[in-house]
Tab-separated table of N, CA, C and O in Angstrom:
chain	number	residue	atom	x	y	z
A	1	MET	N	0.855	-1.182	0.000
A	1	MET	CA	0.000	0.000	0.000
A	1	MET	C	0.891	1.231	0.000
A	1	MET	O	1.702	1.431	0.883
A	2	SER	N	0.732	2.084	-0.997
A	2	SER	CA	1.613	3.235	-1.145
A	2	SER	C	1.112	4.467	-0.415
A	2	SER	O	1.895	5.288	0.008
A	3	GLY	N	-0.182	4.655	-0.296
A	3	GLY	CA	-0.715	5.836	0.354
A	3	GLY	C	-0.620	7.089	-0.479
A	3	GLY	O	-0.858	8.182	0.002
A	4	VAL	N	-0.247	6.940	-1.757
A	4	VAL	CA	-0.120	8.087	-2.653
A	4	VAL	C	-1.326	8.108	-3.589
A	4	VAL	O	-1.587	7.147	-4.305
A	5	ALA	N	-2.060	9.202	-3.545
A	5	ALA	CA	-3.257	9.339	-4.378
A	5	ALA	C	-2.870	9.666	-5.815
A	5	ALA	O	-1.937	10.426	-6.063
A	6	ASN	N	-3.596	9.097	-6.748
A	6	ASN	CA	-3.401	9.345	-8.176
A	6	ASN	C	-4.507	10.296	-8.632
A	6	ASN	O	-5.661	9.903	-8.778
A	7	ALA	N	-4.132	11.545	-8.873
A	7	ALA	CA	-5.115	12.561	-9.261
A	7	ALA	C	-5.820	12.202	-10.567
A	7	ALA	O	-6.990	12.538	-10.758
A	8	ALA	N	-5.136	11.492	-11.457
A	8	ALA	CA	-5.747	11.101	-12.730
A	8	ALA	C	-6.915	10.150	-12.526
A	8	ALA	O	-7.817	10.078	-13.356
A	9	ARG	N	-6.915	9.436	-11.414
A	9	ARG	CA	-8.024	8.536	-11.078
A	9	ARG	C	-9.058	9.218	-10.194
A	9	ARG	O	-10.015	8.591	-9.771
A	10	GLY	N	-8.831	10.461	-9.846
A	10	GLY	CA	-9.747	11.172	-8.961
A	10	GLY	C	-9.577	10.777	-7.511
A	10	GLY	O	-10.470	10.971	-6.704
A	11	GLU	N	-8.417	10.222	-7.182
A	11	GLU	CA	-8.171	9.779	-5.816
A	11	GLU	C	-7.783	10.953	-4.927
A	11	GLU	O	-7.312	11.988	-5.387
A	12	ALA	N	-7.972	10.737	-3.633
A	12	ALA	CA	-7.546	11.682	-2.612
A	12	ALA	C	-6.915	10.857	-1.498
A	12	ALA	O	-7.172	9.661	-1.387
A	13	ALA	N	-6.100	11.485	-0.680
A	13	ALA	CA	-5.473	10.779	0.435
A	13	ALA	C	-5.817	11.492	1.728
A	13	ALA	O	-5.950	12.716	1.772
A	14	ILE	N	-5.961	10.694	2.775
A	14	ILE	CA	-6.239	11.240	4.098
A	14	ILE	C	-5.427	10.458	5.117
A	14	ILE	O	-5.254	9.243	4.973
A	15	ARG	N	-4.907	11.159	6.105
A	15	ARG	CA	-4.160	10.501	7.176
A	15	ARG	C	-5.165	10.006	8.209
A	15	ARG	O	-5.948	10.771	8.745
A	16	VAL	N	-5.120	8.701	8.445
A	16	VAL	CA	-6.040	8.054	9.385
A	16	VAL	C	-5.234	7.140	10.288
A	16	VAL	O	-4.548	6.234	9.795
A	17	ALA	N	-5.296	7.404	11.575
A	17	ALA	CA	-4.611	6.570	12.570
A	17	ALA	C	-3.137	6.387	12.220
A	17	ALA	O	-2.601	5.291	12.288
A	18	GLY	N	-2.498	7.460	11.790
A	18	GLY	CA	-1.077	7.434	11.494
A	18	GLY	C	-0.701	6.911	10.119
A	18	GLY	O	0.471	6.891	9.768
A	19	ALA	N	-1.680	6.471	9.343
A	19	ALA	CA	-1.398	5.941	8.006
A	19	ALA	C	-2.044	6.827	6.951
A	19	ALA	O	-3.122	7.378	7.162
A	20	GLN	N	-1.385	6.959	5.835
A	20	GLN	CA	-1.935	7.709	4.704
A	20	GLN	C	-2.789	6.737	3.888
A	20	GLN	O	-2.267	5.774	3.330
A	21	LEU	N	-4.092	6.965	3.828
A	21	LEU	CA	-4.998	6.091	3.095
A	21	LEU	C	-5.479	6.774	1.825
A	21	LEU	O	-5.777	7.966	1.822
A	22	VAL	N	-5.566	6.007	0.775
A	22	VAL	CA	-6.064	6.500	-0.505
A	22	VAL	C	-7.552	6.239	-0.590
A	22	VAL	O	-8.024	5.150	-0.249
A	23	LEU	N	-8.289	7.247	-1.013
A	23	LEU	CA	-9.721	7.118	-1.258
A	23	LEU	C	-9.925	7.200	-2.764
A	23	LEU	O	-9.523	8.182	-3.396
A	24	ARG	N	-10.520	6.162	-3.320
A	24	ARG	CA	-10.739	6.089	-4.769
A	24	ARG	C	-12.238	5.993	-5.034
A	24	ARG	O	-12.872	4.999	-4.690
A	25	PRO	N	-12.822	7.010	-5.670
A	25	PRO	CA	-14.272	6.991	-5.941
A	25	PRO	C	-14.606	6.168	-7.185
A	25	PRO	O	-15.077	6.686	-8.191
A	26	SER	N	-14.368	4.870	-7.107
A	26	SER	CA	-14.684	3.980	-8.219
A	26	SER	C	-16.203	3.827	-8.338
A	26	SER	O	-16.955	4.178	-7.414
A	27	PHE	N	-16.643	3.284	-9.451
A	27	PHE	CA	-18.075	3.052	-9.640
A	27	PHE	C	-18.631	2.179	-8.522
A	27	PHE	O	-19.658	2.500	-7.925
A	28	ALA	N	-17.940	1.086	-8.213
A	28	ALA	CA	-18.406	0.176	-7.162
A	28	ALA	C	-18.472	0.877	-5.809
A	28	ALA	O	-19.429	0.680	-5.042
A	29	ALA	N	-17.469	1.701	-5.509
A	29	ALA	CA	-17.451	2.428	-4.239
A	29	ALA	C	-18.612	3.407	-4.151
A	29	ALA	O	-19.278	3.517	-3.111
A	30	LEU	N	-18.878	4.111	-5.236
A	30	LEU	CA	-19.958	5.101	-5.227
A	30	LEU	C	-21.328	4.436	-5.173
A	30	LEU	O	-22.244	4.949	-4.521
A	31	VAL	N	-21.469	3.293	-5.814
A	31	VAL	CA	-22.737	2.548	-5.724
A	31	VAL	C	-22.963	2.101	-4.288
A	31	VAL	O	-24.073	2.234	-3.749
A	32	ALA	N	-21.934	1.585	-3.638
A	32	ALA	CA	-22.059	1.159	-2.239
A	32	ALA	C	-22.396	2.343	-1.339
A	32	ALA	O	-23.248	2.233	-0.443
A	33	ALA	N	-21.757	3.481	-1.575
A	33	ALA	CA	-22.053	4.682	-0.785
A	33	ALA	C	-23.496	5.116	-0.999
A	33	ALA	O	-24.196	5.478	-0.052
A	34	GLU	N	-23.939	5.068	-2.246
A	34	GLU	CA	-25.309	5.479	-2.557
A	34	GLU	C	-26.323	4.539	-1.905
A	34	GLU	O	-27.363	4.988	-1.415
A	35	GLU	N	-26.024	3.252	-1.874
A	35	GLU	CA	-26.925	2.296	-1.226
A	35	GLU	C	-27.097	2.615	0.249
A	35	GLU	O	-28.174	2.480	0.805
A	36	GLU	N	-26.019	3.067	0.883
A	36	GLU	CA	-26.081	3.384	2.308
A	36	GLU	C	-26.608	4.788	2.578
A	36	GLU	O	-27.418	4.990	3.492
A	37	LEU	N	-26.164	5.758	1.792
A	37	LEU	CA	-26.403	7.168	2.108
A	37	LEU	C	-27.512	7.824	1.295
A	37	LEU	O	-27.876	8.954	1.560
A	38	GLY	N	-28.017	7.131	0.298
A	38	GLY	CA	-29.037	7.712	-0.561
A	38	GLY	C	-28.400	8.318	-1.804
A	38	GLY	O	-27.191	8.225	-2.006
A	39	PRO	N	-29.211	8.937	-2.652
A	39	PRO	CA	-28.721	9.470	-3.925
A	39	PRO	C	-27.515	10.394	-3.754
A	39	PRO	O	-27.491	11.259	-2.883
A	40	LEU	N	-26.529	10.199	-4.610
A	40	LEU	CA	-25.301	10.983	-4.501
A	40	LEU	C	-25.518	12.458	-4.793
A	40	LEU	O	-24.866	13.315	-4.198
A	41	PHE	N	-26.441	12.774	-5.701
A	41	PHE	CA	-26.680	14.193	-5.981
A	41	PHE	C	-27.272	14.895	-4.758
A	41	PHE	O	-26.931	16.047	-4.476
A	42	ALA	N	-28.108	14.210	-4.014
A	42	ALA	CA	-28.648	14.785	-2.775
A	42	ALA	C	-27.524	14.963	-1.749
A	42	ALA	O	-27.486	15.966	-1.028
A	43	LEU	N	-26.588	14.028	-1.715
A	43	LEU	CA	-25.449	14.134	-0.813
A	43	LEU	C	-24.599	15.346	-1.177
A	43	LEU	O	-24.189	16.124	-0.311
A	44	VAL	N	-24.375	15.550	-2.466
A	44	VAL	CA	-23.614	16.711	-2.940
A	44	VAL	C	-24.344	18.001	-2.562
A	44	VAL	O	-23.723	18.962	-2.099
A	45	GLU	N	-25.653	18.022	-2.736
A	45	GLU	CA	-26.434	19.217	-2.379
A	45	GLU	C	-26.344	19.506	-0.889
A	45	GLU	O	-26.208	20.664	-0.484
A	46	ARG	N	-26.437	18.458	-0.052
A	46	ARG	CA	-26.310	18.662	1.399
A	46	ARG	C	-24.922	19.204	1.742
A	46	ARG	O	-24.789	20.095	2.589
A	47	ALA	N	-23.908	18.666	1.091
A	47	ALA	CA	-22.543	19.142	1.346
A	47	ALA	C	-22.401	20.609	0.949
A	47	ALA	O	-21.821	21.406	1.686
A	48	ALA	N	-22.935	20.965	-0.208
A	48	ALA	CA	-22.842	22.351	-0.685
A	48	ALA	C	-23.561	23.314	0.245
A	48	ALA	O	-23.136	24.463	0.411
A	49	ALA	N	-24.633	22.838	0.858
A	49	ALA	CA	-25.405	23.678	1.776
A	49	ALA	C	-24.854	23.654	3.203
A	49	ALA	O	-25.399	24.314	4.088
A	50	GLY	N	-23.793	22.881	3.423
A	50	GLY	CA	-23.224	22.777	4.771
A	50	GLY	C	-24.010	21.872	5.684
A	50	GLY	O	-23.927	21.990	6.900
A	51	HIS	N	-24.775	20.944	5.101
A	51	HIS	CA	-25.628	20.062	5.901
A	51	HIS	C	-25.220	18.598	5.831
A	51	HIS	O	-26.022	17.720	6.131
A	52	LEU	N	-23.992	18.328	5.443
A	52	LEU	CA	-23.513	16.957	5.387
A	52	LEU	C	-23.114	16.533	6.795
A	52	LEU	O	-22.341	17.222	7.460
A	53	SER	N	-23.649	15.418	7.245
A	53	SER	CA	-23.332	14.959	8.597
A	53	SER	C	-21.987	14.245	8.621
A	53	SER	O	-21.492	13.768	7.595
A	54	LEU	N	-21.415	14.155	9.788
A	54	LEU	CA	-20.165	13.421	9.960
A	54	LEU	C	-20.361	11.952	9.581
A	54	LEU	O	-19.495	11.346	8.958
A	55	ARG	N	-21.512	11.399	9.892
A	55	ARG	CA	-21.826	10.016	9.527
A	55	ARG	C	-21.778	9.841	8.016
A	55	ARG	O	-21.225	8.874	7.504
A	56	GLU	N	-22.335	10.792	7.284
A	56	GLU	CA	-22.332	10.721	5.820
A	56	GLU	C	-20.914	10.869	5.258
A	56	GLU	O	-20.529	10.148	4.342
A	57	LEU	N	-20.159	11.808	5.800
A	57	LEU	CA	-18.798	12.029	5.354
A	57	LEU	C	-17.969	10.764	5.559
A	57	LEU	O	-17.296	10.290	4.637
A	58	VAL	N	-18.036	10.196	6.758
A	58	VAL	CA	-17.282	8.976	7.051
A	58	VAL	C	-17.788	7.824	6.191
A	58	VAL	O	-16.993	7.026	5.690
A	59	GLY	N	-19.089	7.747	5.961
A	59	GLY	CA	-19.636	6.691	5.113
A	59	GLY	C	-19.093	6.771	3.697
A	59	GLY	O	-18.686	5.758	3.112
A	60	LEU	N	-19.076	7.963	3.132
A	60	LEU	CA	-18.540	8.145	1.783
A	60	LEU	C	-17.066	7.764	1.747
A	60	LEU	O	-16.620	7.007	0.874
A	61	PHE	N	-16.299	8.261	2.704
A	61	PHE	CA	-14.874	7.944	2.763
A	61	PHE	C	-14.656	6.440	2.910
A	61	PHE	O	-13.795	5.867	2.265
A	62	TRP	N	-15.437	5.809	3.782
A	62	TRP	CA	-15.284	4.380	4.043
A	62	TRP	C	-15.481	3.565	2.762
A	62	TRP	O	-14.695	2.675	2.461
A	63	HIS	N	-16.494	3.891	2.013
A	63	HIS	CA	-16.758	3.134	0.796
A	63	HIS	C	-15.707	3.388	-0.274
A	63	HIS	O	-15.482	2.537	-1.136
A	64	CYS	N	-15.059	4.536	-0.231
A	64	CYS	CA	-14.050	4.876	-1.234
A	64	CYS	C	-12.639	4.452	-0.835
A	64	CYS	O	-11.708	4.606	-1.635
A	65	ARG	N	-12.459	3.900	0.355
A	65	ARG	CA	-11.108	3.517	0.777
A	65	ARG	C	-10.557	2.468	-0.184
A	65	ARG	O	-11.279	1.621	-0.679
A	66	HIS	N	-9.261	2.563	-0.425
A	66	HIS	CA	-8.606	1.669	-1.382
A	66	HIS	C	-7.359	1.089	-0.726
A	66	HIS	O	-6.504	1.842	-0.269
A	67	GLU	N	-7.286	-0.214	-0.681
A	67	GLU	CA	-6.142	-0.910	-0.096
A	67	GLU	C	-5.879	-0.475	1.341
A	67	GLU	O	-4.728	-0.273	1.739
A	68	ALA	N	-6.928	-0.332	2.130
A	68	ALA	CA	-6.777	0.002	3.544
A	68	ALA	C	-6.346	-1.247	4.308
A	68	ALA	O	-6.622	-2.371	3.878
A	69	PRO	N	-5.682	-1.070	5.433
A	69	PRO	CA	-5.294	-2.224	6.242
A	69	PRO	C	-6.519	-3.060	6.607
A	69	PRO	O	-7.565	-2.522	6.975
A	70	ALA	N	-6.390	-4.368	6.516
A	70	ALA	CA	-7.504	-5.277	6.796
A	70	ALA	C	-8.001	-5.138	8.232
A	70	ALA	O	-9.185	-5.338	8.500
A	71	ALA	N	-7.123	-4.763	9.136
A	71	ALA	CA	-7.500	-4.658	10.550
A	71	ALA	C	-8.271	-3.374	10.870
A	71	ALA	O	-8.822	-3.243	11.964
A	72	LEU	N	-8.318	-2.441	9.933
A	72	LEU	CA	-8.999	-1.171	10.173
A	72	LEU	C	-10.511	-1.368	10.135
A	72	LEU	O	-11.077	-1.729	9.112
A	73	THR	N	-11.156	-1.142	11.260
A	73	THR	CA	-12.614	-1.264	11.330
A	73	THR	C	-13.253	0.061	10.962
A	73	THR	O	-12.608	1.115	11.006
A	74	ARG	N	-14.523	-0.004	10.637
A	74	ARG	CA	-15.232	1.235	10.299
A	74	ARG	C	-15.292	2.165	11.505
A	74	ARG	O	-15.158	3.379	11.359
A	75	GLU	N	-15.497	1.603	12.674
A	75	GLU	CA	-15.554	2.429	13.882
A	75	GLU	C	-14.217	3.143	14.111
A	75	GLU	O	-14.187	4.349	14.371
A	76	ALA	N	-13.118	2.417	13.994
A	76	ALA	CA	-11.799	3.026	14.182
A	76	ALA	C	-11.527	4.062	13.090
A	76	ALA	O	-10.943	5.120	13.361
A	77	PHE	N	-11.954	3.768	11.871
A	77	PHE	CA	-11.801	4.704	10.764
A	77	PHE	C	-12.559	5.994	11.067
A	77	PHE	O	-12.018	7.098	10.926
A	78	GLY	N	-13.815	5.866	11.488
A	78	GLY	CA	-14.623	7.043	11.815
A	78	GLY	C	-14.022	7.853	12.943
A	78	GLY	O	-13.985	9.096	12.883
A	79	GLU	N	-13.558	7.176	13.978
A	79	GLU	CA	-12.916	7.872	15.101
A	79	GLU	C	-11.674	8.634	14.634
A	79	GLU	O	-11.446	9.764	15.046
A	80	ALA	N	-10.893	8.010	13.757
A	80	ALA	CA	-9.676	8.655	13.265
A	80	ALA	C	-9.987	9.856	12.384
A	80	ALA	O	-9.310	10.887	12.469
A	81	VAL	N	-10.998	9.745	11.539
A	81	VAL	CA	-11.393	10.886	10.710
A	81	VAL	C	-11.862	12.032	11.602
A	81	VAL	O	-11.468	13.190	11.410
A	82	ALA	N	-12.683	11.717	12.597
A	82	ALA	CA	-13.165	12.751	13.520
A	82	ALA	C	-12.005	13.371	14.294
A	82	ALA	O	-11.959	14.597	14.471
A	83	ALA	N	-11.067	12.549	14.732
A	83	ALA	CA	-9.909	13.056	15.481
A	83	ALA	C	-9.043	13.958	14.605
A	83	ALA	O	-8.442	14.911	15.101
A	84	GLY	N	-8.978	13.667	13.311
A	84	GLY	CA	-8.196	14.488	12.390
A	84	GLY	C	-8.814	15.845	12.122
A	84	GLY	O	-8.134	16.771	11.687
A	85	GLY	N	-10.119	15.956	12.361
A	85	GLY	CA	-10.812	17.227	12.221
A	85	GLY	C	-11.345	17.492	10.826
A	85	GLY	O	-10.888	16.915	9.838
A	86	LEU	N	-12.330	18.373	10.770
A	86	LEU	CA	-12.955	18.728	9.502
A	86	LEU	C	-12.005	19.484	8.579
A	86	LEU	O	-12.133	19.403	7.363
A	87	ALA	N	-11.052	20.199	9.150
A	87	ALA	CA	-10.096	20.931	8.307
A	87	ALA	C	-9.289	19.968	7.444
A	87	ALA	O	-8.987	20.274	6.287
A	88	ALA	N	-8.960	18.803	7.970
A	88	ALA	CA	-8.212	17.804	7.193
A	88	ALA	C	-9.125	17.047	6.242
A	88	ALA	O	-8.705	16.633	5.165
A	89	ALA	N	-10.384	16.844	6.621
A	89	ALA	CA	-11.309	16.049	5.814
A	89	ALA	C	-11.921	16.844	4.660
A	89	ALA	O	-12.264	16.268	3.628
A	90	THR	N	-12.053	18.147	4.796
A	90	THR	CA	-12.737	18.959	3.785
A	90	THR	C	-12.076	18.928	2.410
A	90	THR	O	-12.767	18.728	1.412
A	91	PRO	N	-10.753	19.083	2.295
A	91	PRO	CA	-10.156	19.005	0.951
A	91	PRO	C	-10.354	17.636	0.299
A	91	PRO	O	-10.548	17.541	-0.916
A	92	VAL	N	-10.337	16.594	1.096
A	92	VAL	CA	-10.562	15.233	0.591
A	92	VAL	C	-12.002	15.111	0.097
A	92	VAL	O	-12.261	14.574	-0.982
A	93	LEU	N	-12.928	15.636	0.868
A	93	LEU	CA	-14.340	15.622	0.476
A	93	LEU	C	-14.535	16.368	-0.842
A	93	LEU	O	-15.261	15.896	-1.720
A	94	ARG	N	-13.880	17.497	-0.993
A	94	ARG	CA	-13.998	18.278	-2.239
A	94	ARG	C	-13.574	17.463	-3.453
A	94	ARG	O	-14.223	17.507	-4.497
A	95	VAL	N	-12.480	16.728	-3.322
A	95	VAL	CA	-12.000	15.901	-4.437
A	95	VAL	C	-13.042	14.846	-4.796
A	95	VAL	O	-13.374	14.657	-5.958
A	96	LEU	N	-13.572	14.176	-3.778
A	96	LEU	CA	-14.558	13.125	-4.034
A	96	LEU	C	-15.838	13.698	-4.632
A	96	LEU	O	-16.400	13.125	-5.564
A	97	LEU	N	-16.303	14.828	-4.126
A	97	LEU	CA	-17.514	15.439	-4.652
A	97	LEU	C	-17.314	15.904	-6.101
A	97	LEU	O	-18.217	15.771	-6.938
A	98	ALA	N	-16.134	16.418	-6.406
A	98	ALA	CA	-15.839	16.818	-7.787
A	98	ALA	C	-15.890	15.612	-8.714
A	98	ALA	O	-16.383	15.712	-9.839
A	99	GLN	N	-15.413	14.480	-8.240
A	99	GLN	CA	-15.469	13.256	-9.045
A	99	GLN	C	-16.900	12.799	-9.243
A	99	GLN	O	-17.273	12.335	-10.322
A	100	ILE	N	-17.720	12.900	-8.211
A	100	ILE	CA	-19.118	12.509	-8.314
A	100	ILE	C	-19.807	13.362	-9.370
A	100	ILE	O	-20.563	12.854	-10.210
A	101	LEU	N	-19.545	14.654	-9.359
A	101	LEU	CA	-20.200	15.562	-10.285
A	101	LEU	C	-19.626	15.518	-11.687
A	101	LEU	O	-20.369	15.593	-12.673
A	102	GLY	N	-18.304	15.401	-11.783
A	102	GLY	CA	-17.654	15.522	-13.079
A	102	GLY	C	-17.235	14.226	-13.716
A	102	GLY	O	-17.087	14.154	-14.930
A	103	GLY	N	-17.030	13.202	-12.909
A	103	GLY	CA	-16.540	11.940	-13.457
A	103	GLY	C	-15.133	12.087	-13.986
A	103	GLY	O	-14.443	13.054	-13.726
A	104	ARG	N	-14.725	11.088	-14.738
A	104	ARG	CA	-13.364	11.110	-15.302
A	104	ARG	C	-13.413	11.415	-16.754
A	104	ARG	O	-14.204	11.019	-17.500
C-alpha cells in the first residue's frame, strides 16, 4: 500500500490513525455509498449547503477507501477521521464530490 493518491483517477489521500490512506471513488465504491447514504446528488447538495453529517462524510470515505489495512474497522476509521478534524477532511471531500459531479 503506497498511500499516494493518483489525481488522474480522482483519488484523494487522508491521514487516518497514522497511516496515509487512498480514497478512490470507483463506480463500485460510489454505488455502495449510494446504497447506504441515498442518492449521490442529494449528498452533494447537502454538502454544498453545509448540511452533510459526519456520519455521511465517514460513510462516503469508508466506501471509497482503497487498499486500507484489513484490521482497520469502520468504527476506528470514523474515530480517526473525527480526530483528524474537519479541516483535514474537507479538501478530501472536495476531491470526491468533484469526481461525483464531473466523473473522469
